[in-house]
mmCIF file of C-alpha atoms in Angstrom:
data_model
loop_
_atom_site.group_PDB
_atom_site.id
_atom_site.type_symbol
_atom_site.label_atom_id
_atom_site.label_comp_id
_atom_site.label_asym_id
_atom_site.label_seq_id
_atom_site.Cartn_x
_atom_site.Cartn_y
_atom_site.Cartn_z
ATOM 1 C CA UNK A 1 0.000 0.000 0.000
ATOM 2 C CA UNK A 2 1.251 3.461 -1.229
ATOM 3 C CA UNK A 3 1.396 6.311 2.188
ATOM 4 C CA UNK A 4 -1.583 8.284 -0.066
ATOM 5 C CA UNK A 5 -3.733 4.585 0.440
ATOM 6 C CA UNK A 6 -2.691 4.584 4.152
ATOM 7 C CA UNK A 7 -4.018 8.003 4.840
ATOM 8 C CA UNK A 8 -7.424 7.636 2.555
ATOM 9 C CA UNK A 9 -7.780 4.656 4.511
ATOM 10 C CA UNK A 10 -7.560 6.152 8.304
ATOM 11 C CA UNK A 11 -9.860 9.052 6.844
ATOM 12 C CA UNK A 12 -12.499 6.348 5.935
ATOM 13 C CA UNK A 13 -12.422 4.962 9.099
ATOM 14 C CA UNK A 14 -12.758 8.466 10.885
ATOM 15 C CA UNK A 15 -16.064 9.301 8.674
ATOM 16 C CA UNK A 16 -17.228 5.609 9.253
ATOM 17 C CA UNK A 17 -16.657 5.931 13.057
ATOM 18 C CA UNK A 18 -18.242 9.716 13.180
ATOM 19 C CA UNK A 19 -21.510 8.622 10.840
ATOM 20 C CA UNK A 20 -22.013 5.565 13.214
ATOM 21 C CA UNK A 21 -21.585 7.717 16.484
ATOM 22 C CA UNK A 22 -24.079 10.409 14.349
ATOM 23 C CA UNK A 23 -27.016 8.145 13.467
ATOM 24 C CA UNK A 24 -26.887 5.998 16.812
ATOM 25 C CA UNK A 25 -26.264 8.200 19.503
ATOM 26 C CA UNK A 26 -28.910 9.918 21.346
ATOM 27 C CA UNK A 27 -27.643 12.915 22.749
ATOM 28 C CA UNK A 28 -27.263 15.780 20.576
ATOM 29 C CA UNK A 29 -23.719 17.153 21.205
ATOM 30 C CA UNK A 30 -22.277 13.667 20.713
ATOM 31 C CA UNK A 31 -24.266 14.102 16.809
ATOM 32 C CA UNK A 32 -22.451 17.027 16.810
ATOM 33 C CA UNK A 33 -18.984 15.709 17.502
ATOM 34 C CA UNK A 34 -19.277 13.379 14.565
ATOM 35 C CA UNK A 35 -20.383 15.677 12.053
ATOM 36 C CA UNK A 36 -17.460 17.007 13.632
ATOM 37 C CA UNK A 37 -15.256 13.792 12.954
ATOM 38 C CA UNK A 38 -16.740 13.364 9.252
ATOM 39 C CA UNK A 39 -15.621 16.870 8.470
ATOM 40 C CA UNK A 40 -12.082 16.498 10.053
ATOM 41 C CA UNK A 41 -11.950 13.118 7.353
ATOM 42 C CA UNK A 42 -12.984 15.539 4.776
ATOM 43 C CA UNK A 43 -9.616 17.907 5.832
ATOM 44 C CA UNK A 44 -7.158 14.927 6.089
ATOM 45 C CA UNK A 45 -8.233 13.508 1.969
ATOM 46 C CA UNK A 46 -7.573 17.174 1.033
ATOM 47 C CA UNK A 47 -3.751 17.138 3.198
ATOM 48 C CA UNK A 48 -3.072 13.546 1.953
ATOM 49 C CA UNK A 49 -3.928 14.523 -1.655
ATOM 50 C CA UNK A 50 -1.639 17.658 -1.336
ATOM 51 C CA UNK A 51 1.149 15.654 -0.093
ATOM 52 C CA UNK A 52 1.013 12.913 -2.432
ATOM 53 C CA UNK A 53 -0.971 13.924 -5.407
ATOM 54 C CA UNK A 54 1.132 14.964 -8.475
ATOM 55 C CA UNK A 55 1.219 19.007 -8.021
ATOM 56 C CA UNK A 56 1.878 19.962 -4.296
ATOM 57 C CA UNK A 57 3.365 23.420 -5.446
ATOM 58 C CA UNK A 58 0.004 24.453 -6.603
ATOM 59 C CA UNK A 59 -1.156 24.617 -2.233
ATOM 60 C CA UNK A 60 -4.781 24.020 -3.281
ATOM 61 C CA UNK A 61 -5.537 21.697 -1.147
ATOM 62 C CA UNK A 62 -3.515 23.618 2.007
ATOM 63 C CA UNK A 63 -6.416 26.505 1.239
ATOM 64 C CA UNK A 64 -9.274 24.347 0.996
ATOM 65 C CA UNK A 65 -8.780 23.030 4.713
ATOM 66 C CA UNK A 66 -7.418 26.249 5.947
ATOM 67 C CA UNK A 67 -11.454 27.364 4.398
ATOM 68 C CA UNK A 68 -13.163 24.432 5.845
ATOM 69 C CA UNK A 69 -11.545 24.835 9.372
ATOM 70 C CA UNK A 70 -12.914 28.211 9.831
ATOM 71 C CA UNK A 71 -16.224 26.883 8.651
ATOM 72 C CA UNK A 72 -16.170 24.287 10.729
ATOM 73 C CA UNK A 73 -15.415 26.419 14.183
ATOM 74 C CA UNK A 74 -18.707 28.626 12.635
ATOM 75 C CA UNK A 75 -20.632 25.367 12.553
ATOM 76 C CA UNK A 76 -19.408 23.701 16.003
ATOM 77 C CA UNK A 77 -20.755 27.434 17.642
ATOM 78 C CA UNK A 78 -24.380 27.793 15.645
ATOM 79 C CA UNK A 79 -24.879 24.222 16.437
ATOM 80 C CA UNK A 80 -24.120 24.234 20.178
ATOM 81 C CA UNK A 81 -25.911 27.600 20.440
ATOM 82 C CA UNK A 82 -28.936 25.895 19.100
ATOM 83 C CA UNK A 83 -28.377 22.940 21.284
ATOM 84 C CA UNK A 84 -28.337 25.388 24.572
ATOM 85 C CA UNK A 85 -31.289 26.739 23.169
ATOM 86 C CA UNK A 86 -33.278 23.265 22.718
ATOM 87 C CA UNK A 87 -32.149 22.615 25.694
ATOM 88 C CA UNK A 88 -33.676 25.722 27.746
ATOM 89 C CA UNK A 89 -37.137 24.586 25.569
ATOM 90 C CA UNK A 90 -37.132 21.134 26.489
ATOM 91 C CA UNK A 91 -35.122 20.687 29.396
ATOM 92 C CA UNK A 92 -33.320 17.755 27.442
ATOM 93 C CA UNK A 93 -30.561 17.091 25.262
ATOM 94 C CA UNK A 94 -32.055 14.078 23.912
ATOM 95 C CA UNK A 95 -33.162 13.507 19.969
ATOM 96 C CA UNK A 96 -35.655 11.143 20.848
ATOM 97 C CA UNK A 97 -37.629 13.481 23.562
ATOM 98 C CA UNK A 98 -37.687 16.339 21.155
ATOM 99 C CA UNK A 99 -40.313 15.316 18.645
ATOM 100 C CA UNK A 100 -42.625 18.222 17.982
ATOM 101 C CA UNK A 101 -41.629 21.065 16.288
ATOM 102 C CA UNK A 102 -43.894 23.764 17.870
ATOM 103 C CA UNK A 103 -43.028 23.706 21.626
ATOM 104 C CA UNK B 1 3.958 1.931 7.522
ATOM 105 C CA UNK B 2 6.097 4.011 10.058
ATOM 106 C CA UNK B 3 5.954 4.011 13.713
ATOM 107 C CA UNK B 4 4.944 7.317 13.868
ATOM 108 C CA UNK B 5 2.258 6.378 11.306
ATOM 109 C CA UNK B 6 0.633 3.345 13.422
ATOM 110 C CA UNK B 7 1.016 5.496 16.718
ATOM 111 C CA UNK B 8 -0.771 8.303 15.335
ATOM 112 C CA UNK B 9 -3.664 6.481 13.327
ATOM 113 C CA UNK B 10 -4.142 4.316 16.538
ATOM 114 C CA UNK B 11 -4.644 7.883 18.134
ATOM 115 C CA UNK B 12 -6.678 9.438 15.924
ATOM 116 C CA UNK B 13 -8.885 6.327 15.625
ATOM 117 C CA UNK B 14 -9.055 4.863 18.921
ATOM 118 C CA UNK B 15 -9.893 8.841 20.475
ATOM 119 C CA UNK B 16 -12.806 8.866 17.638
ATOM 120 C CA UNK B 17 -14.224 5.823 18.399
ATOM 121 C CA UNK B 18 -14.150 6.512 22.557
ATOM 122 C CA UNK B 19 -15.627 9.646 21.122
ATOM 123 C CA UNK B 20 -18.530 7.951 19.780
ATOM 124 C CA UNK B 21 -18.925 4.813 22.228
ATOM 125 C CA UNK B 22 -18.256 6.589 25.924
ATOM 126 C CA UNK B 23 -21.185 6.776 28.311
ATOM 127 C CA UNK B 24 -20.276 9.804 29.963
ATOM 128 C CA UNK B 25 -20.451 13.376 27.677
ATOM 129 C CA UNK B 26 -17.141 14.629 29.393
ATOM 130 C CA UNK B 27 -15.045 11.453 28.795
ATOM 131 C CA UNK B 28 -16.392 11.872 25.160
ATOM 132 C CA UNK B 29 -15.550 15.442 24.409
ATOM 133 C CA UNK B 30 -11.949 14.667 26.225
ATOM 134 C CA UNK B 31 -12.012 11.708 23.789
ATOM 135 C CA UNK B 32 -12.585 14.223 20.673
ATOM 136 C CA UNK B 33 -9.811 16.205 21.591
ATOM 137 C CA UNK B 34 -7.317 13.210 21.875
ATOM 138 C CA UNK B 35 -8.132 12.553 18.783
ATOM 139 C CA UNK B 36 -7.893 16.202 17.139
ATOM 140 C CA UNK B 37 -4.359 16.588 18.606
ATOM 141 C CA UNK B 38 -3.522 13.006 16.513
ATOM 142 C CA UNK B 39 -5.115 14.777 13.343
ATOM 143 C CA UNK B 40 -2.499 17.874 14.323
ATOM 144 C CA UNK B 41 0.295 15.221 14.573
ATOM 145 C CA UNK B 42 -0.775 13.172 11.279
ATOM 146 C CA UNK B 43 -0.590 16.856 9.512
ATOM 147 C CA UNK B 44 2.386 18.004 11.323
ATOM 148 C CA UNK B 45 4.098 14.422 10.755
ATOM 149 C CA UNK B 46 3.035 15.162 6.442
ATOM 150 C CA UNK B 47 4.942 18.311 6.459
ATOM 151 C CA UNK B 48 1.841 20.845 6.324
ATOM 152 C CA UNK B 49 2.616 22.747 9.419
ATOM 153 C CA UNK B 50 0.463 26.223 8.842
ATOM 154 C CA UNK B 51 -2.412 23.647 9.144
ATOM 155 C CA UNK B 52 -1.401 20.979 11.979
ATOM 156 C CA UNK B 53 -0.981 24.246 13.703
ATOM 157 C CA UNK B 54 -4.232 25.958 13.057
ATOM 158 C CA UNK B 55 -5.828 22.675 13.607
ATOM 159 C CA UNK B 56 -4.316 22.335 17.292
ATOM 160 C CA UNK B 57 -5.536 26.011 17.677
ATOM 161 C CA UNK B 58 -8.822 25.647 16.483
ATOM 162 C CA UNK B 59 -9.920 22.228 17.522
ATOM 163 C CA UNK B 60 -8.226 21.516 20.849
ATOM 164 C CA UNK B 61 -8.182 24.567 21.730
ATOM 165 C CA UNK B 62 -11.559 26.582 20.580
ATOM 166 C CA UNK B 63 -14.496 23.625 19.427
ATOM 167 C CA UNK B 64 -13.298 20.753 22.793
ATOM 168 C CA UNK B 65 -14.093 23.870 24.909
ATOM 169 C CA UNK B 66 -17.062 24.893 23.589
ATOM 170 C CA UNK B 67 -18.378 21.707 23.348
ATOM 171 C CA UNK B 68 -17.280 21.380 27.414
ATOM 172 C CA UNK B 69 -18.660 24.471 28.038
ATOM 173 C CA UNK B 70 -22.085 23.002 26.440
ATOM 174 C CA UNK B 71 -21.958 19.992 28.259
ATOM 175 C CA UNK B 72 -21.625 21.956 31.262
ATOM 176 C CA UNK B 73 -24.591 24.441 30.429
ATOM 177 C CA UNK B 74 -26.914 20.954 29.596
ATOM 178 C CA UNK B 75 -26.139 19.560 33.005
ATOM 179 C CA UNK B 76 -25.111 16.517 31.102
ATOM 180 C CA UNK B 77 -21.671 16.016 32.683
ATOM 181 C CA UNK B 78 -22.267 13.880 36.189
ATOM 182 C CA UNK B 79 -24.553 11.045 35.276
ATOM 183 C CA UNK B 80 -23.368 8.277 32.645
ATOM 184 C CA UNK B 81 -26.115 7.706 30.362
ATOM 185 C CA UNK B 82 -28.528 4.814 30.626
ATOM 186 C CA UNK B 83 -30.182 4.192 26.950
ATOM 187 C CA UNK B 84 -27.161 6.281 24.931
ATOM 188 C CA UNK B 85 -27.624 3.901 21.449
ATOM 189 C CA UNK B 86 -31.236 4.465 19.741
ATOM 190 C CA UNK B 87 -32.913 1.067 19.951
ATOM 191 C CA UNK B 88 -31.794 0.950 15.976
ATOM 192 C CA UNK B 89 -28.981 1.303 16.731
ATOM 193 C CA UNK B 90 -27.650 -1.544 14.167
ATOM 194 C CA UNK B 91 -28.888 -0.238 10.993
ATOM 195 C CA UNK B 92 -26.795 3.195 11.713
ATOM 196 C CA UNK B 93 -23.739 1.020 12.592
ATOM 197 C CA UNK B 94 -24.740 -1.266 9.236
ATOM 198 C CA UNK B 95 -25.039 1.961 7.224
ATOM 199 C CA UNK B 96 -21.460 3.038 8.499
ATOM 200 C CA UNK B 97 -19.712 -0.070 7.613
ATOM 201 C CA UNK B 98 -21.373 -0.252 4.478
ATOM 202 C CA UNK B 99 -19.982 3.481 3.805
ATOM 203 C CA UNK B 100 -16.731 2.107 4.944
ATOM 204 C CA UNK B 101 -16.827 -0.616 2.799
ATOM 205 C CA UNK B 102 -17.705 1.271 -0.233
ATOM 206 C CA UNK B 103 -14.613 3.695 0.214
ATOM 207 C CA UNK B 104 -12.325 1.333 1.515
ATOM 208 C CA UNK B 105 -12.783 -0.620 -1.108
ATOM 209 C CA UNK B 106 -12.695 2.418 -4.206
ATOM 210 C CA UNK B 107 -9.576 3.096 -2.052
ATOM 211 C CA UNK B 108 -7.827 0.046 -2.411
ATOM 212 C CA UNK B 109 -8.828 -1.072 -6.035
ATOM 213 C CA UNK B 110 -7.769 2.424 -7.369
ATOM 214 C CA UNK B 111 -5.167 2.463 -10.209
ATOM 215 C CA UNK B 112 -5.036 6.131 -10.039
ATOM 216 C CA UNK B 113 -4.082 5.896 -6.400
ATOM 217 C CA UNK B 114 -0.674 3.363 -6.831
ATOM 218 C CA UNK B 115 2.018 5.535 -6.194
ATOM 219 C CA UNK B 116 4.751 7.448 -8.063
ATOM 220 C CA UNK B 117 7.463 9.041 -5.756
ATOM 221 C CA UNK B 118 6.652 12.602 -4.911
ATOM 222 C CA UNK B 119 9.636 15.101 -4.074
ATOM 223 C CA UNK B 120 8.482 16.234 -0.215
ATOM 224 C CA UNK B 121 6.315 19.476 -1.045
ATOM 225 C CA UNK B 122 7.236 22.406 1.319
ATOM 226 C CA UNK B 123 4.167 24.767 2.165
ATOM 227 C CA UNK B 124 5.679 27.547 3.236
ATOM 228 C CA UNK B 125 3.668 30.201 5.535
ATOM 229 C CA UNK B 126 4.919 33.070 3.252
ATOM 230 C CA UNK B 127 3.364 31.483 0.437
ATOM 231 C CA UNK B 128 0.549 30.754 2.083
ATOM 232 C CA UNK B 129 0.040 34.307 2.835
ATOM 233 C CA UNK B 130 1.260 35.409 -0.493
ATOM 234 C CA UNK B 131 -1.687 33.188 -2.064
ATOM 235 C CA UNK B 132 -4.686 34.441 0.739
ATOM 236 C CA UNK B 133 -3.865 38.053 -0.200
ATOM 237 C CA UNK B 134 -4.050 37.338 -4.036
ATOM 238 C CA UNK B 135 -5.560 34.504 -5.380
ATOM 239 C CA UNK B 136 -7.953 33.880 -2.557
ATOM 240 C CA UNK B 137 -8.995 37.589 -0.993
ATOM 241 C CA UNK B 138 -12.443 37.288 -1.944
ATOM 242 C CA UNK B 139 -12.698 33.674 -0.233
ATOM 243 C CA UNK B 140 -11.159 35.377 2.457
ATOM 244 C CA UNK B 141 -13.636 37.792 3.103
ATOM 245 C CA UNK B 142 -16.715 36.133 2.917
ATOM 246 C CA UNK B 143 -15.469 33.890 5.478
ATOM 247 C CA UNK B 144 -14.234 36.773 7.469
ATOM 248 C CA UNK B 145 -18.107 37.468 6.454
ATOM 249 C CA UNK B 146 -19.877 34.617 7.826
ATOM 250 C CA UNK B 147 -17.707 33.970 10.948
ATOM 251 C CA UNK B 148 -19.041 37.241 11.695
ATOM 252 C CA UNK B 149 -22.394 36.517 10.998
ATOM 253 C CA UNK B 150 -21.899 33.201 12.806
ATOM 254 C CA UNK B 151 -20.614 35.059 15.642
ATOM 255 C CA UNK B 152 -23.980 37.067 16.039
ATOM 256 C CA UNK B 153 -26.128 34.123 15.096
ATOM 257 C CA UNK B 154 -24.807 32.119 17.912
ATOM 258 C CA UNK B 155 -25.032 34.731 20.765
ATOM 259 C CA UNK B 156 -28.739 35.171 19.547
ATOM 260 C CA UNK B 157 -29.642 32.042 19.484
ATOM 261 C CA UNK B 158 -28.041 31.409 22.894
ATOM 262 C CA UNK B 159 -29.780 34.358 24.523
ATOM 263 C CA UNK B 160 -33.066 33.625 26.358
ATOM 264 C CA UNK B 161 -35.910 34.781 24.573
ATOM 265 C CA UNK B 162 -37.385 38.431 25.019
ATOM 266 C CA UNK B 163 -40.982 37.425 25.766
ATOM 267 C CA UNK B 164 -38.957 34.985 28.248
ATOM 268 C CA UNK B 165 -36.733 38.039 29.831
ATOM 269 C CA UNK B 166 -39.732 40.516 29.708
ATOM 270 C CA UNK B 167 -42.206 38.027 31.475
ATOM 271 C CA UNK B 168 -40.117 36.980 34.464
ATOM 272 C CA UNK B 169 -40.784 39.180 37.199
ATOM 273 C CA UNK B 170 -37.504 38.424 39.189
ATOM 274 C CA UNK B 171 -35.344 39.871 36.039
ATOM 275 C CA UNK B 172 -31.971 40.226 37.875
ATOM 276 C CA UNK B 173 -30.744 43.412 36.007
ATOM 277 C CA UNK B 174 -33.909 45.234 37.268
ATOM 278 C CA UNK B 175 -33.815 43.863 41.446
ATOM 279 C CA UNK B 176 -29.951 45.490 41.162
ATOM 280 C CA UNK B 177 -31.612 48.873 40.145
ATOM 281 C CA UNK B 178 -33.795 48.425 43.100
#
């Protein structure tokens, strides 16, 4: 196996492991860490292409997850914000308790 | 494989997957963060410093404490929790290895993947810079743009509401003007 297959292959397993934790677990910041974890695969294909792929001068791939981090800190506040919020509505932090979508 | 490699993909995969399988919310966002600071190593260790960097900054340091800091403010931190799976909870796992199986396998059957020998790429941080102020200002902005908006959308949302603030009669801001 070529380094480039080693690293697609740990990213894999980081976006398999953060999907399972997303669609299993109940509580709603633990959804959030592995959207977190399935975004942080996303970064390390764009770094392992950049360091292996044919052109590394051209830094494309540096940018895009330079981009994608500062998207992702935006995301990991909104989300917890609306998490706090839920959880001053419903006095819960669990998916299956908050069904309704009018209070 | 190197050492370094296995020690770091062990890391990154074995803080992920406490992440996800821990019954207690601290123990899980301490998890996260393990695993974050073997991301910063794996990107470190592939000679892209500006970003192992930003992601120790960013991750370990800014999103593990926020996501304390919400665990804190949803009171979820003492108790371990009792039903933490959804009752179908295999067909999530069964999706994920199917996912898994899917890419490991494009992965692995890939001709385009089998390697030629790269010269080691060096992304300098002056280049990096040079490139943000040219190529990608406008990028630059708008990001500059929404973490801004972000910013404001979050303490919003995070406020209590007005009719919430207006209708309490014990409003704390008004018993110190008394």
């Amino acid at each position: 196996m070529t380094p480039l297959q080693i690293c697609l292959l740990i990213s894999s397993l980081l976006f398999a492991i953060g999907l399972a934790g997303a669609l299993t677990r109940r509580n709603a910041i633990i959804v959030l860490m592995g959207i977190e974890l399935m975004l942080n695969a996303g970064n390390l294909n764009f770094i392992a292409f950049w360091r292996f792929g044919p052109n590394p001068e051209a830094l494309t791939g540096i940018m895009f997850v330079i981009f994608s981090i500062g998207i992702a800190a935006a995301e990991a506040a909104v989300g917890l914000a609306l998490i706090i919020a839920l959880y001053r509505h419903y006095k819960t932090t669990d998916l299956d308790q908050i069904n309704s979508m009018k209070g | 494989m190197s050492v370094t490699l296995c020690i770091l993909a062990i890391l990154i995969l074995g803080g992920a997957g406490a992440a996800m399988a821990l019954p207690r919310l601290i123990h899980c966002a301490l998890a996260l963060a393990l695993s974050m600071a073997g991301l910063a190593g794996l990107y470190l260790q592939m000679n892209a410093q500006f970003v192992g960097f930003a992601q120790a900054l960013v991750y370990i340091g800014a999103v593990a404490i926020l996501i304390v800091f919400a665990i804190l403010l949803t009171g979820g931190e003492g108790t371990a929790e009792v039903g933490r799976f959804y009752g179908s909870w295999r067909m999530g796992v069964g999706i994920a290895l199917g996912v898994l199986g899917v890419l490991g396998l494009a992965v692995l059957s890939s001709r385009a993947l089998a390697g030629q020998a790269v010269p080691v790429p060096e992304a300098q941080v002056r280049e990096i810079g040079d490139l943000l102020m040219t190529d990608y200002v406008l990028a630059l902005e708008v990001i500059g743009l929404l973490l801004t908006a972000a910013l404001l959308g979050a303490v919003i949302l995070a406020m209590p509401s007005a009719s919430a603030r207006t209708g309490s009669a014990t409003h704390p801001a008004k018993d110190q003007d008394a």
